[in-house]
């Protein structure tokens, strides 16, 4: 039930600039994902919103009113911590009930009991209410931490990598449950921090990609995946990460080609991009191909494709990661594990130039991408 | 076979140590029930008497010494807790210039032997009117009690993840309530242990009350000197006085034992 604006927030810890002039606008009832690598400043930003850290510059507004002067207990935000931060001397019931016992959110005893039971049933921990945190598994602790936040009706929920310490199976299950809870009973603004791109794409209404304290891009999952603002964003989403190579734009008999590995005829630039690329100051660009945009063949009778050699083949169940070396450059491809490849086997690559991403070689910003075709959504939804 | 031998040897060693540690106490207890005339016989068969205890309490001033000791020791420990708990928190949580130097300074209170600092202290106490006052003794006992409490509790505070504090703040509690309701329960084992140890240090202190107090604040340790008269030593009365004076320590330790549990803070965060 809250609009959250962050305006020009910077925060420095000793010599590390954790947040660098961050601007964000999170809408009411939005599930907003903060995505970025470890150390990008995600947790710092959450702590600034919660009032735990005071920003060096900038302001935080909740429903249009500045909250900079409010203490954490006065801000009406609830937070799930990465390490759960349960109270070890209180049992599960008391942990979950803690907000409702506090001077600020106090409720009558009977209401507290009912609410704790409701939340505990929702999270399937109603059998554990008498236990202490030390007697719980990590998955159960995580649910208790979630329950302590969910029992309130705050303006904003802050969730700091709540699933990161769970094992893969449980994480998957909890992700589905979280989505369920979010759509059914959690019509509150939620800011969710993660460094798992699948989690970001599957949970977020919008995603803010953050790197070294700066916001790289804010957009819907489709936008950040299909129109990444920069090479950094493009590489962050997808596994194996996008293959990016450096090349030069050249003109040949009225058409534009990309000179990669000295073989420009394999890389015609799509017509609709020409205009944009013509206006780019430099001829040097970086071009990205997702794994799906590179087809590969063991034979090349007509000499149409780019020749390379298999560097490694790593089966992962149904799929496998194939690394192909062309010259000094390696391409990572997700392939079916049914066909196996020998090391050093010749392989021929065909690049789908209509779906390539063109980035500036100097700034890494996206220059152009041909009209994207939907349907290559990489995540289950 | 070898393991059983080792176990036997270990138990024997422990038994020997127990005898070594406990025999003096037992001997003291026996002496306190002996007549002066049987004092020098090292026999365990004697006619027990309460004479020593009767003399002790008949004169009445021993109870006064006992209470004196209780006031100054308890006062010193309480003052140390009031000052030391916030100090330990600050040293554990906040980054500030000279943090380690300050922490080290507290520890250095215990470096010099008491007898080395007693002369300047004596002069200062005379000048400031602290000589032979309860406040003065409680004050000087901080040298014994404060470093211990600060250093033990600092470790406990450092073990508590700051996220627990943040979580409690966000749950709607003010900082002070978080401190009392969340942090103090978590440091309780350390608090109890260090307070008990400090109390024992203060209770058994001899040099400070001997030299910094006169007739007003006589503690049991100093009072024990009275039984050394010029012609004879009243071992029986001395032993009775000491036996009574260790009672508070023993009782406190027994009562507090159940609070001396470690590991309460486990399970707070990811394991």
XYZ file of C-alpha atoms in Angstrom, chain B residues 31-269:
239
model
C 40.066 -26.037 62.223
C 37.033 -23.828 62.630
C 35.435 -26.522 64.800
C 38.534 -27.170 66.936
C 39.563 -25.781 70.295
C 42.712 -23.759 70.344
C 44.442 -26.412 72.375
C 43.860 -29.100 69.718
C 44.889 -26.813 66.946
C 48.365 -28.199 66.381
C 47.438 -31.861 66.347
C 47.138 -33.105 62.846
C 44.521 -35.629 63.777
C 41.070 -35.921 62.377
C 39.625 -37.126 65.651
C 38.767 -34.265 67.998
C 35.886 -33.005 70.076
C 34.132 -30.537 67.835
C 33.106 -27.223 69.291
C 31.166 -24.168 68.141
C 33.273 -22.029 70.463
C 35.020 -20.213 67.606
C 31.735 -19.267 65.999
C 30.328 -18.160 69.365
C 33.244 -15.796 69.919
C 32.870 -14.522 66.389
C 29.253 -13.531 66.740
C 29.322 -12.607 70.436
C 31.421 -9.565 69.783
C 29.026 -8.597 67.028
C 31.418 -6.581 64.910
C 32.019 -9.503 62.565
C 28.483 -9.141 61.193
C 29.305 -5.517 60.478
C 32.446 -6.475 58.554
C 30.484 -9.046 56.661
C 27.833 -6.515 55.644
C 30.526 -3.987 54.725
C 32.050 -6.495 52.392
C 28.659 -7.256 50.904
C 27.889 -3.584 50.246
C 31.172 -2.700 48.630
C 31.364 -5.856 46.533
C 27.758 -5.746 45.365
C 28.024 -1.999 44.787
C 31.181 -2.438 42.738
C 29.618 -5.157 40.578
C 26.393 -3.217 40.021
C 28.298 -0.082 39.064
C 30.463 -2.137 36.715
C 27.394 -3.624 35.044
C 25.709 -0.254 34.643
C 28.843 1.220 33.096
C 30.337 -1.869 31.488
C 27.386 -3.244 29.513
C 26.913 -0.095 27.415
C 30.692 0.251 27.106
C 31.002 -3.318 25.863
C 28.191 -2.700 23.383
C 29.862 0.419 22.045
C 33.235 -1.301 21.738
C 31.634 -4.193 19.884
C 29.315 -2.293 17.560
C 30.569 1.166 16.785
C 33.607 2.054 14.778
C 35.296 5.053 16.244
C 38.760 6.446 16.466
C 40.832 4.868 19.190
C 38.403 2.029 19.821
C 41.104 -0.575 20.313
C 43.206 1.762 22.445
C 40.292 2.378 24.771
C 39.509 -1.310 25.006
C 43.152 -2.004 25.753
C 43.241 0.700 28.395
C 40.411 -1.014 30.246
C 42.308 -4.267 30.126
C 45.495 -2.578 31.329
C 43.794 -1.816 34.662
C 44.692 -5.360 35.557
C 48.312 -5.219 34.452
C 49.998 -3.553 37.400
C 49.989 -5.356 40.750
C 47.735 -3.607 43.234
C 50.612 -2.916 45.549
C 52.302 -0.832 42.860
C 49.470 1.611 42.391
C 48.368 1.749 45.992
C 50.636 4.571 47.103
C 49.530 7.173 44.545
C 45.950 6.037 45.045
C 46.341 6.468 48.780
C 47.528 10.057 48.341
C 44.750 10.857 45.896
C 42.153 9.306 48.192
C 43.396 11.330 51.153
C 43.226 14.516 49.126
C 39.755 13.916 47.710
C 38.184 12.620 50.878
C 37.579 9.200 49.424
C 39.761 7.496 52.023
C 37.810 5.129 54.236
C 34.486 5.648 52.464
C 32.162 3.115 50.802
C 32.236 5.120 47.587
C 36.027 5.105 47.586
C 36.250 1.351 47.918
C 33.541 0.756 45.307
C 35.403 3.145 43.038
C 38.758 1.423 43.389
C 37.117 -1.990 42.932
C 36.242 -0.912 39.388
C 39.865 -1.686 38.587
C 39.068 -5.304 39.392
C 35.541 -5.691 38.087
C 35.144 -3.387 35.088
C 37.793 -4.832 32.713
C 36.441 -8.320 33.182
C 32.847 -7.356 32.482
C 33.708 -5.206 29.492
C 35.945 -7.761 27.833
C 33.682 -10.733 28.363
C 30.559 -8.901 27.201
C 32.251 -7.311 24.238
C 32.789 -10.795 22.876
C 29.164 -11.655 23.481
C 27.917 -8.533 21.731
C 30.202 -9.196 18.772
C 28.652 -12.618 18.414
C 25.157 -11.204 18.017
C 24.550 -10.395 14.355
C 23.505 -6.749 13.938
C 20.622 -7.942 11.760
C 18.881 -9.169 14.902
C 18.915 -5.620 16.200
C 17.706 -4.265 12.873
C 14.925 -6.847 12.748
C 13.730 -5.849 16.190
C 13.839 -2.168 15.271
C 11.715 -2.864 12.201
C 9.310 -4.880 14.334
C 8.475 -1.580 15.990
C 10.723 -1.424 19.047
C 12.765 1.599 20.021
C 16.518 1.178 20.360
C 16.387 1.070 24.141
C 13.713 -1.607 24.174
C 15.679 -3.647 21.674
C 18.656 -3.386 23.980
C 16.732 -4.562 27.027
C 14.413 -7.105 25.421
C 16.629 -8.642 22.775
C 20.280 -7.977 23.477
C 20.383 -8.356 27.247
C 18.751 -11.817 27.149
C 21.288 -12.883 24.558
C 24.305 -11.766 26.587
C 22.850 -13.086 29.845
C 25.161 -16.115 30.172
C 28.185 -13.853 29.792
C 26.730 -11.229 32.050
C 26.030 -13.726 34.810
C 29.426 -15.385 34.551
C 31.429 -12.167 34.451
C 29.356 -10.580 37.230
C 29.934 -13.617 39.448
C 33.663 -13.622 38.778
C 33.873 -9.882 39.407
C 31.985 -10.325 42.636
C 34.480 -12.952 43.756
C 37.412 -10.693 42.881
C 35.854 -7.815 44.765
C 34.840 -9.950 47.727
C 38.311 -11.423 48.133
C 40.143 -8.174 47.598
C 42.572 -7.507 50.424
C 45.127 -4.867 49.482
C 42.690 -2.130 48.526
C 40.451 -2.229 51.624
C 43.507 -2.733 53.858
C 45.226 0.418 52.689
C 42.457 2.634 51.375
C 40.038 2.143 54.269
C 40.380 2.625 57.990
C 37.844 2.032 60.741
C 34.684 2.830 58.770
C 34.884 0.267 56.015
C 36.489 -2.877 57.384
C 35.876 -5.888 55.191
C 36.061 -9.526 56.236
C 39.399 -10.018 54.520
C 40.946 -7.195 56.485
C 39.134 -8.197 59.668
C 40.822 -11.591 59.539
C 44.011 -9.778 60.570
C 42.555 -9.125 64.004
C 43.072 -12.749 64.919
C 46.776 -12.289 64.655
C 47.548 -10.775 68.010
C 51.040 -10.060 69.270
C 51.331 -13.138 71.439
C 49.193 -15.714 69.665
C 47.292 -16.520 66.530
C 43.634 -17.464 66.915
C 43.541 -19.960 64.130
C 40.163 -21.291 65.122
C 38.428 -17.942 65.026
C 40.187 -17.022 61.840
C 39.067 -20.230 60.194
C 35.503 -19.704 61.376
C 35.499 -16.160 60.005
C 36.840 -17.276 56.660
C 34.413 -20.180 56.465
C 31.512 -17.807 56.882
C 32.970 -15.324 54.484
C 33.146 -17.801 51.609
C 29.471 -18.691 52.034
C 28.093 -15.892 49.828
C 30.365 -16.876 46.979
C 29.382 -20.514 47.212
C 25.676 -19.716 47.448
C 25.822 -17.267 44.549
C 27.659 -19.752 42.385
C 25.078 -22.431 43.162
C 22.109 -20.205 42.411
C 23.606 -18.794 39.260
C 24.770 -22.091 37.862
C 21.668 -22.706 35.802
C 22.106 -19.403 34.007
C 25.618 -20.283 32.962
C 24.440 -21.991 29.787
C 26.191 -21.287 26.573
C 24.899 -21.636 23.089
C 21.716 -19.634 23.412
C 22.675 -17.531 20.458
C 22.936 -20.504 18.122
C 20.202 -20.788 15.574
C 19.636 -17.089 15.189
C 21.032 -16.927 11.721
